[in-house]
Coordinates of C-alpha atoms and ligand atoms in Angstrom, one line a residue:
M290 CA 322.3 92.5 54.0
A291 CA 326.0 93.1 54.1
I292 CA 328.2 90.2 55.0
A293 CA 329.3 90.5 58.6
A294 CA 331.6 87.5 58.7
D295 CA 334.5 89.5 57.2
K296 CA 334.9 91.3 60.5
N297 CA 334.0 89.1 63.4
S298 CA 332.4 85.8 62.4
D299 CA 330.3 83.5 64.6
L300 CA 329.5 79.8 64.8
F301 CA 326.3 78.6 63.1
I302 CA 324.6 76.0 65.3
D303 CA 320.9 74.9 64.9
G304 CA 320.1 77.8 62.7
K305 CA 321.6 80.5 64.9
L306 CA 324.7 82.6 64.8
V307 CA 326.4 82.1 68.2
P308 CA 329.7 82.9 69.9
G309 CA 332.4 80.3 70.5
G310 CA 333.1 78.7 73.9
N311 CA 336.8 79.6 73.5
G312 CA 336.1 83.3 72.7
R313 CA 337.7 84.6 69.5
Y314 CA 340.9 84.3 67.6
P315 CA 342.4 86.6 65.0
T316 CA 342.3 86.1 61.2
I317 CA 345.4 87.2 59.4
N318 CA 345.9 88.5 55.9
P319 CA 348.7 86.4 54.5
A320 CA 349.8 89.0 52.0
T321 CA 350.2 91.8 54.6
E322 CA 350.4 90.0 58.0
E323 CA 347.7 92.4 59.2
V324 CA 345.0 91.2 61.6
L325 CA 341.8 91.4 59.5
G326 CA 339.4 90.7 62.4
T327 CA 338.3 87.7 64.4
A328 CA 336.5 84.4 64.2
A329 CA 334.6 82.5 66.8
D330 CA 336.8 79.9 68.5
G331 CA 334.5 76.9 69.0
D332 CA 335.2 74.4 71.7
A333 CA 334.3 70.7 72.3
E334 CA 330.9 71.7 73.7
D335 CA 330.1 73.8 70.7
M336 CA 331.0 70.8 68.5
S337 CA 328.8 68.5 70.5
R338 CA 325.8 70.9 70.2
A339 CA 326.4 71.2 66.5
I340 CA 326.4 67.4 66.1
D341 CA 323.3 67.2 68.2
A342 CA 321.5 69.7 66.1
A343 CA 322.5 67.9 62.9
R344 CA 321.4 64.6 64.4
R345 CA 318.0 66.0 65.4
A346 CA 317.4 67.6 62.0
F347 CA 318.2 64.3 60.3
D348 CA 316.2 62.1 62.6
T349 CA 313.1 64.2 63.3
T350 CA 312.4 66.3 60.2
D351 CA 311.5 65.4 56.6
W352 CA 314.8 67.0 55.2
S353 CA 316.2 63.7 54.0
T354 CA 313.0 62.9 52.0
N355 CA 311.9 66.3 50.9
T356 CA 313.8 66.7 47.7
E357 CA 311.9 69.8 46.6
L358 CA 312.9 71.6 49.8
R359 CA 316.5 70.6 49.4
V360 CA 316.8 71.6 45.8
R361 CA 315.2 75.0 46.6
G362 CA 317.5 75.5 49.5
I363 CA 320.7 74.8 47.5
R364 CA 319.6 77.1 44.7
Q365 CA 318.8 79.8 47.2
L366 CA 322.3 79.5 48.7
R367 CA 323.8 79.7 45.2
D368 CA 321.8 82.8 44.4
A369 CA 322.7 84.4 47.7
M370 CA 326.4 83.8 47.1
K371 CA 326.1 85.2 43.6
E372 CA 324.3 88.3 45.0
H373 CA 327.2 88.9 47.4
V374 CA 329.9 87.8 45.1
E375 CA 332.0 91.0 45.2
E376 CA 332.0 91.0 49.0
L377 CA 333.0 87.3 49.0
R378 CA 335.7 88.0 46.5
E379 CA 337.3 90.7 48.8
M380 CA 337.0 88.4 51.7
T381 CA 338.6 85.5 49.8
M382 CA 341.5 87.5 48.6
A383 CA 342.1 88.9 52.1
E384 CA 341.7 85.7 54.1
V385 CA 343.1 83.1 51.7
G386 CA 345.6 85.3 49.8
A387 CA 343.9 84.0 46.7
P388 CA 344.8 85.9 43.5
R389 CA 341.9 87.9 42.1
M390 CA 342.0 86.1 38.8
L391 CA 341.4 82.7 40.5
T392 CA 338.3 84.0 42.2
S393 CA 336.5 84.0 38.9
A394 CA 337.3 80.3 38.7
A395 CA 337.9 77.6 41.3
Q396 CA 338.4 80.0 44.2
L397 CA 334.9 81.3 44.2
E398 CA 332.6 81.7 41.2
G399 CA 333.2 78.2 39.9
P400 CA 332.1 76.3 43.0
V401 CA 329.2 78.6 43.6
E402 CA 327.9 77.8 40.1
D403 CA 328.6 74.1 40.7
L404 CA 325.8 74.2 43.3
S405 CA 323.4 74.1 40.3
F406 CA 324.8 70.7 39.4
C407 CA 324.0 69.4 42.9
A408 CA 320.4 70.7 42.8
D409 CA 319.8 69.4 39.3
T410 CA 321.2 66.0 40.2
A411 CA 318.9 65.7 43.2
E412 CA 315.9 66.9 41.2
N413 CA 316.5 64.3 38.4
Y414 CA 317.9 61.4 40.4
S415 CA 316.4 58.0 40.3
W416 CA 316.0 57.5 44.1
R417 CA 314.3 54.1 43.6
Q418 CA 315.2 51.5 41.0
D419 CA 312.9 48.6 40.2
L420 CA 314.8 45.3 40.0
G421 CA 311.7 43.4 38.9
V422 CA 310.3 40.2 40.1
A423 CA 312.4 37.1 40.7
A424 CA 312.1 33.9 42.7
P425 CA 315.3 33.5 44.7
M426 CA 315.0 30.3 46.8
G427 CA 311.7 29.7 45.1
I428 CA 310.0 32.7 46.7
K429 CA 308.5 35.1 44.3
T430 CA 309.8 38.6 45.2
Q431 CA 309.5 42.1 44.0
R432 CA 312.9 43.8 44.5
T433 CA 313.6 47.5 44.7
I434 CA 316.8 49.4 45.3
A435 CA 316.3 52.5 47.4
R436 CA 319.0 55.2 47.7
E437 CA 318.9 57.3 50.8
A438 CA 321.1 59.8 52.7
V439 CA 323.8 58.4 54.9
G440 CA 322.8 60.7 57.9
V441 CA 324.9 63.2 59.7
V442 CA 328.1 64.2 57.8
G443 CA 331.1 65.7 59.4
A444 CA 333.0 67.8 56.9
I445 CA 336.6 68.8 57.6
T446 CA 338.3 71.1 55.1
P447 CA 341.7 72.8 54.5
W448 CA 342.6 76.4 53.7
N449 CA 343.9 76.4 50.1
F450 CA 340.6 76.5 48.1
P451 CA 338.0 77.0 51.0
H452 CA 334.9 77.8 48.9
Q453 CA 335.6 75.0 46.4
I454 CA 336.1 72.4 49.1
N455 CA 333.4 73.6 51.5
L456 CA 330.8 73.7 48.7
A457 CA 332.0 70.4 47.0
K458 CA 331.0 68.7 50.3
L459 CA 328.1 70.8 51.4
G460 CA 326.3 70.8 48.0
P461 CA 326.2 67.1 47.3
A462 CA 325.8 66.1 51.0
L463 CA 322.7 68.3 51.3
A464 CA 321.4 67.4 47.8
A465 CA 321.6 63.7 48.9
G466 CA 319.5 64.5 52.0
N467 CA 322.2 64.5 54.7
T468 CA 322.6 67.1 57.5
I469 CA 326.1 68.4 58.1
V470 CA 328.6 69.9 60.5
L471 CA 331.3 71.8 58.7
K472 CA 334.7 72.4 60.4
P473 CA 336.9 74.6 58.3
A474 CA 340.6 75.1 58.6
P475 CA 341.7 77.5 61.4
D476 CA 343.3 79.8 58.9
T477 CA 340.2 80.3 56.7
P478 CA 337.2 80.5 59.1
W479 CA 335.3 83.4 57.3
C480 CA 334.9 81.6 54.0
A481 CA 332.9 78.9 55.9
A482 CA 331.2 81.2 58.5
V483 CA 329.7 83.3 55.8
L484 CA 327.7 80.3 54.6
G485 CA 325.9 80.3 58.0
E486 CA 324.9 83.9 57.6
L487 CA 323.7 83.4 54.0
I488 CA 321.8 80.2 54.9
A489 CA 320.1 81.9 57.9
E490 CA 319.2 85.0 56.0
H491 CA 318.4 83.9 52.4
T492 CA 317.3 80.2 52.4
D493 CA 314.6 77.9 53.6
I494 CA 317.2 75.4 54.8
P495 CA 315.8 74.4 58.2
P496 CA 317.7 74.9 61.5
G497 CA 320.2 72.1 62.3
V498 CA 320.6 71.0 58.7
V499 CA 323.8 73.0 58.3
N500 CA 326.1 73.7 61.3
I501 CA 329.4 75.4 61.1
V502 CA 332.0 75.3 63.8
T503 CA 335.1 77.4 63.3
S504 CA 337.9 76.7 65.8
N505 CA 341.6 77.4 66.3
D506 CA 342.0 74.0 67.8
H507 CA 342.4 71.0 65.4
A508 CA 341.2 68.7 68.2
V509 CA 337.7 70.2 67.9
G510 CA 337.6 68.9 64.3
A511 CA 338.9 65.5 65.4
L512 CA 335.7 65.0 67.5
L513 CA 333.8 64.6 64.2
S514 CA 335.7 61.5 63.3
S515 CA 335.1 59.8 66.7
D516 CA 331.6 60.9 67.7
P517 CA 329.1 58.0 67.3
R518 CA 326.3 60.5 66.3
V519 CA 328.2 61.2 63.1
D520 CA 327.6 58.7 60.3
M521 CA 330.2 59.9 57.8
V522 CA 333.3 62.0 57.7
S523 CA 334.2 63.8 54.5
F524 CA 337.7 65.0 54.9
T525 CA 340.0 67.1 52.6
G526 CA 343.5 67.8 53.8
S527 CA 347.0 66.3 54.2
T528 CA 347.5 62.5 54.0
N529 CA 348.8 62.4 57.6
T530 CA 345.7 64.0 59.0
G531 CA 343.6 61.8 56.7
R532 CA 345.2 58.8 58.2
A533 CA 344.3 60.0 61.7
V534 CA 340.7 60.6 60.6
M535 CA 340.4 57.1 59.1
A536 CA 341.9 55.5 62.3
A537 CA 339.5 57.5 64.6
G538 CA 336.5 56.7 62.4
A539 CA 337.3 53.0 62.7
A540 CA 335.9 52.8 66.2
T541 CA 332.4 53.5 65.1
I542 CA 332.9 52.1 61.5
K543 CA 332.2 55.5 60.0
K544 CA 331.9 55.9 56.3
V545 CA 335.1 57.9 55.6
F546 CA 335.7 59.9 52.5
L547 CA 339.2 61.3 52.0
E548 CA 340.7 63.8 49.5
L549 CA 344.4 64.0 50.4
G550 CA 347.7 65.1 49.2
G551 CA 349.5 64.7 45.9
K552 CA 352.8 64.9 44.1
S553 CA 351.6 64.8 40.5
A554 CA 353.8 64.5 37.5
F555 CA 353.8 66.5 34.3
L556 CA 355.2 64.2 31.6
V557 CA 356.8 65.7 28.5
L558 CA 357.2 63.1 25.7
D559 CA 360.1 63.4 23.3
D560 CA 357.9 64.5 20.4
A561 CA 356.3 67.4 22.4
D562 CA 356.9 71.1 22.1
L563 CA 359.4 71.1 24.9
A564 CA 359.5 74.8 25.6
G565 CA 355.7 75.2 25.5
A566 CA 355.1 72.3 27.8
C567 CA 357.8 73.3 30.3
S568 CA 356.5 76.8 30.4
M569 CA 352.9 75.5 31.0
A570 CA 354.2 73.3 33.8
A571 CA 356.0 76.3 35.4
F572 CA 353.0 78.5 35.2
T573 CA 350.8 75.8 36.8
A574 CA 353.2 75.2 39.6
S575 CA 353.2 79.0 40.5
M576 CA 349.4 79.4 40.6
H577 CA 348.1 80.3 44.1
A578 CA 351.7 79.9 45.3
G579 CA 351.5 76.2 44.5
Q580 CA 348.9 75.5 47.1
G581 CA 346.8 73.1 45.1
C582 CA 346.7 69.4 45.8
A583 CA 346.4 68.4 42.1
I584 CA 349.2 70.8 40.9
T585 CA 351.8 68.9 38.9
T586 CA 355.0 69.5 40.9
R587 CA 357.3 67.0 39.2
L588 CA 358.3 68.0 35.6
V589 CA 359.5 64.8 33.9
V590 CA 361.4 65.5 30.7
P591 CA 363.5 63.7 28.1
R592 CA 367.0 63.2 29.4
A593 CA 368.6 64.4 26.2
R594 CA 366.9 67.8 26.5
Y595 CA 367.1 68.1 30.3
D596 CA 369.1 71.4 30.4
E597 CA 366.8 73.0 27.8
A598 CA 363.8 72.0 29.8
V599 CA 365.2 73.4 33.0
E600 CA 365.9 76.6 31.2
A601 CA 362.4 76.9 29.7
A602 CA 360.8 76.2 33.1
A603 CA 363.1 78.7 34.9
A604 CA 362.4 81.4 32.2
T605 CA 358.7 81.2 33.0
M606 CA 358.9 80.6 36.7
G607 CA 361.6 83.2 37.3
G608 CA 359.5 85.8 35.5
I609 CA 356.5 85.2 37.8
K610 CA 356.9 87.6 40.7
P611 CA 354.9 86.8 43.9
G612 CA 352.6 89.7 44.5
D613 CA 349.5 91.4 45.9
P614 CA 346.6 89.0 45.4
T615 CA 344.2 91.9 44.8
N616 CA 346.2 92.9 41.7
P617 CA 344.4 91.5 38.6
G618 CA 347.7 90.4 37.1
T619 CA 348.9 88.4 40.1
I620 CA 349.0 84.6 39.6
C621 CA 351.3 83.8 42.6
G622 CA 350.2 85.3 45.9
P623 CA 351.4 84.4 49.4
V624 CA 351.3 81.1 51.1
I625 CA 348.7 80.9 53.9
S626 CA 350.9 81.4 57.0
E627 CA 354.3 81.9 58.5
R628 CA 354.3 78.2 59.4
Q629 CA 353.6 77.2 55.9
R630 CA 356.3 79.6 54.5
D631 CA 358.8 78.1 56.9
R632 CA 357.8 74.6 55.9
V633 CA 358.3 75.4 52.2
Q634 CA 361.6 77.0 53.0
S635 CA 362.8 74.0 54.8
Y636 CA 362.1 71.9 51.7
L637 CA 364.1 74.4 49.6
D638 CA 367.0 74.0 52.0
L639 CA 366.6 70.2 51.8
A640 CA 366.8 70.3 48.0
I641 CA 370.3 71.8 48.3
T642 CA 371.3 69.3 51.0
E643 CA 370.1 66.5 48.7
G644 CA 372.4 67.8 45.9
G645 CA 370.0 69.8 43.9
R646 CA 370.3 73.3 42.6
F647 CA 367.9 76.2 42.0
A648 CA 367.4 77.3 38.3
C649 CA 365.4 80.2 39.7
G650 CA 364.0 81.3 43.1
G651 CA 365.0 79.4 46.2
G652 CA 363.6 81.6 49.0
R653 CA 361.8 84.7 50.1
P654 CA 361.6 87.5 47.5
A655 CA 364.1 90.3 48.3
D656 CA 361.5 93.0 47.6
R657 CA 358.9 91.7 50.1
D658 CA 359.7 91.8 53.8
T659 CA 356.1 91.5 54.9
G660 CA 353.6 88.8 53.8
F661 CA 354.2 85.1 53.6
F662 CA 355.7 85.1 50.1
I663 CA 358.1 82.5 48.5
E664 CA 359.7 82.9 45.1
P665 CA 358.6 80.5 42.4
T666 CA 361.4 78.0 42.4
V667 CA 362.7 75.4 39.9
I668 CA 364.8 72.6 41.4
A669 CA 367.2 70.8 39.0
G670 CA 369.8 68.1 39.3
L671 CA 367.8 65.5 41.3
D672 CA 366.0 62.3 40.5
N673 CA 362.7 60.8 41.6
S674 CA 364.2 59.4 44.8
A675 CA 364.9 62.8 46.3
R676 CA 362.6 63.8 49.2
V677 CA 361.6 67.0 47.3
A678 CA 360.4 64.7 44.5
R679 CA 358.4 62.4 46.8
E680 CA 356.9 64.6 49.5
E681 CA 354.2 67.3 49.1
I682 CA 355.7 70.7 49.5
F683 CA 352.6 72.9 48.9
G684 CA 354.5 75.9 47.7
P685 CA 355.5 77.3 44.2
V686 CA 358.2 74.7 43.7
L687 CA 358.8 72.5 40.6
T688 CA 361.3 69.7 40.5
V689 CA 362.6 68.7 37.1
I690 CA 363.4 65.0 36.6
A691 CA 364.9 63.3 33.5
H692 CA 363.3 60.3 31.8
D693 CA 364.6 57.8 29.3
G694 CA 361.5 57.3 27.1
D695 CA 357.8 56.7 27.6
E696 CA 358.1 53.6 29.7
D697 CA 360.5 55.3 32.1
A698 CA 358.3 58.4 32.2
I699 CA 355.3 56.3 33.2
R700 CA 357.4 54.4 35.8
I701 CA 358.6 57.7 37.4
A702 CA 355.1 59.2 37.4
N703 CA 353.7 56.1 39.1
D704 CA 356.7 55.8 41.5
S705 CA 354.9 57.9 44.2
P706 CA 352.9 57.2 47.3
Y707 CA 350.3 59.5 45.9
G708 CA 348.1 59.2 42.8
L709 CA 346.0 62.3 42.5
S710 CA 346.6 63.8 39.1
G711 CA 348.9 64.1 36.1
T712 CA 349.6 65.7 32.8
V713 CA 351.0 64.3 29.5
F714 CA 352.2 66.5 26.7
G715 CA 353.1 64.9 23.3
A716 CA 352.6 65.7 19.6
D717 CA 351.1 62.3 18.8
P718 CA 347.7 62.3 20.5
D719 CA 347.3 58.5 20.4
R720 CA 350.7 58.0 22.1
A721 CA 350.0 60.7 24.7
Q722 CA 346.7 59.1 25.4
S723 CA 348.2 55.6 25.8
V724 CA 350.7 57.1 28.3
A725 CA 347.8 58.8 30.2
D726 CA 345.9 55.5 30.3
R727 CA 348.7 54.0 32.3
L728 CA 349.0 56.6 35.0
R729 CA 347.7 55.5 38.4
V730 CA 345.9 58.7 39.2
G731 CA 342.4 60.1 39.5
T732 CA 342.6 62.9 36.8
V733 CA 344.9 63.4 33.8
N734 CA 345.3 66.3 31.5
V735 CA 346.4 65.5 28.0
N736 CA 347.9 68.3 26.0
G737 CA 346.2 71.0 28.1
G738 CA 342.7 69.5 28.6
V739 CA 340.8 70.6 31.7
W740 CA 339.4 67.9 34.0
Y741 CA 337.9 70.3 36.6
S742 CA 334.2 70.7 36.2
A743 CA 331.0 70.1 38.2
D744 CA 330.1 66.9 36.4
A745 CA 333.6 65.4 36.5
P746 CA 334.6 63.3 39.6
F747 CA 337.8 64.3 41.3
G748 CA 339.9 62.3 43.7
G749 CA 342.9 60.1 44.0
Y750 CA 344.4 56.6 43.8
K751 CA 346.8 55.3 46.5
Q752 CA 347.5 57.6 49.4
S753 CA 345.8 60.5 47.7
G754 CA 342.4 59.4 49.0
V755 CA 339.4 57.2 49.1
G756 CA 336.3 58.1 47.1
R757 CA 335.4 60.9 44.6
E758 CA 334.2 64.5 45.0
M759 CA 332.0 66.2 42.4
G760 CA 330.1 64.7 39.5
L761 CA 327.5 62.0 40.0
A762 CA 330.1 59.8 41.8
G763 CA 330.6 62.7 44.3
F764 CA 326.9 62.9 44.9
E765 CA 326.5 59.1 45.4
E766 CA 329.3 59.1 48.0
Y767 CA 326.7 60.7 50.3
L768 CA 324.1 57.9 49.8
E769 CA 323.4 54.6 51.3
L770 CA 321.8 51.8 49.2
K771 CA 318.9 49.6 50.5
V772 CA 317.4 46.6 48.8
I773 CA 313.7 46.1 49.6
A774 CA 312.4 42.6 48.8
T775 CA 308.6 42.2 49.0
A776 CA 307.0 38.8 48.6
V777 CA 304.4 38.8 45.9
Ligands
LIG970 P1 345.6 69.6 57.3 O1 345.5 68.1 57.1 O2 346.6 70.1 58.2 O3 344.2 70.1 57.8 C1 343.0 69.9 57.2 C2 341.8 70.0 58.2 O4 341.9 69.0 59.1 C3 341.8 71.3 59.0 O5 340.5 71.7 59.1 C4 342.4 70.9 60.3 O6 341.9 71.7 61.4 C5 341.8 69.5 60.4 N1 342.5 68.6 61.3 C6 343.8 68.6 61.8 N2 344.1 67.6 62.6 C7 342.9 66.8 62.6 C8 342.6 65.6 63.2 N3 343.5 64.9 63.9 N4 341.3 65.1 63.0 C9 340.4 65.8 62.3 N5 340.7 67.0 61.7 C10 341.9 67.5 61.8 O7 345.7 70.2 55.8 P2 346.0 71.7 55.4 O8 347.4 72.0 55.7 O9 344.9 72.5 56.0 O10 345.7 71.6 53.9 C11 346.7 71.3 53.0 C12 346.6 69.8 52.6 O11 345.3 69.5 52.0 C13 347.6 69.3 51.5 O12 348.1 68.1 51.9 C14 346.7 69.2 50.3 O13 347.2 68.4 49.3 C15 345.5 68.7 50.9 N6 344.4 69.0 49.9 C16 343.8 67.9 49.2 C17 342.8 68.2 48.3 C18 342.2 67.0 47.6 O14 341.1 67.2 47.1 N7 342.9 65.9 47.4 C19 342.3 69.4 48.1 C20 342.9 70.5 48.8 C21 343.9 70.3 49.7

């Protein structure tokens, strides 16, 4: 079978590919601004049918208790994605503007492989735990802890790493025994819709277990956070939207799992290789045009070497030209949309208004009049109180901030409403480690270590989220816990 979703994708409801109640809407290639094709535009009734199907599959089939079926289904989906990986790669580059080199990692092949972790975890998990016999209140009792699926999961995802985020919800939610309604971002419908095609064609996953509703209307996704038939919402996106999801979920006391924004710091200690560290920070901030929630976008450097640090960062970032994502050498492609490009540009304008200056970049590249490109930009001359140092920009933008020693660097890193990730570079590993220990964030890279992997939980402190995705912790987010006490 060839993938059809990369022309005109459908909704996937109760095991069937179906049209959307609102017709179709165009999908745009962010690198060329060309219309690639269309996606089904689901409406409120489609969403209601999808929730109904997921509810029925959970309540009336053995999906939640048939671990063998679930493990098989997840592995079949993984294998089908691998079989179609080249088509998926083309689709991902076209729809997301994702650079080719990232599709062999977190943009595609990484998360597909991570489905193995989900299947293996379900296969080997201790679903019941014997607490032994005790006599609370004098009554001899055998106690057991049972872990079971939460129920119907509504998954709402953004556009920046669609496969990674869709699969990091779908994989563990299914492995744990839930059924799911996935509502992807309006800008990246195909990366989600294709899962419906592959599930229908290549897996034993029963109808209703997975439902996918693409829509151009954010309000259709919002229904998942208020509908009483949904037990849990698993959301990744901006902190503002996360707040709305949490508030809407309160009415039915939904379990709410949130992966939100970030403004992570890259700390360079005064014993570090300054040029190497700043160059690494600049490269990271340019990847996928800075559209990564955990990218370190504040470069915090020793005050005495501030100018040198700015120069090193600008030398790397100024040399990275935004380009065609299909080119194997491209690291910085376009941002997702015209709206997003305008938003990034407005932050660049704000940096100047706030008294900053550009050490490189600062706007649209002169040689690209089509495509939603922004030059990798280094902002200098501001401290951590500037809005460009506090708010998430989600573009290839790095703000360089001076620190006065380790204590001050830690203070600056933690002086943020967010707490998603961080990096520490220093020659003395013990000192770098002790700085890392004091960061109020969910993941830290010390001297280039990589925290991203299937078995490592990912998520944020403070306004970066609630809960963890991936790893055993990410699997257990999708479980309830029941104590069974039997008098003996
Ligand atoms: P967004 O918040 O605008 O949209 C995310 C999703 O929410 C989309 O599917 C959208 O249709 C839906 N949505 C919008 N309004 C809604 C509402 N009221 N109720 C329910 N759903 C609604 O985010 P975005 O612009 O698509 O993505 C970028 C953001 O995502 C950034 O802030 C980034 O940091 C964040 N992000 C976080 C992580 C993480 O793991 N922490 C990962 C990737 C992206």
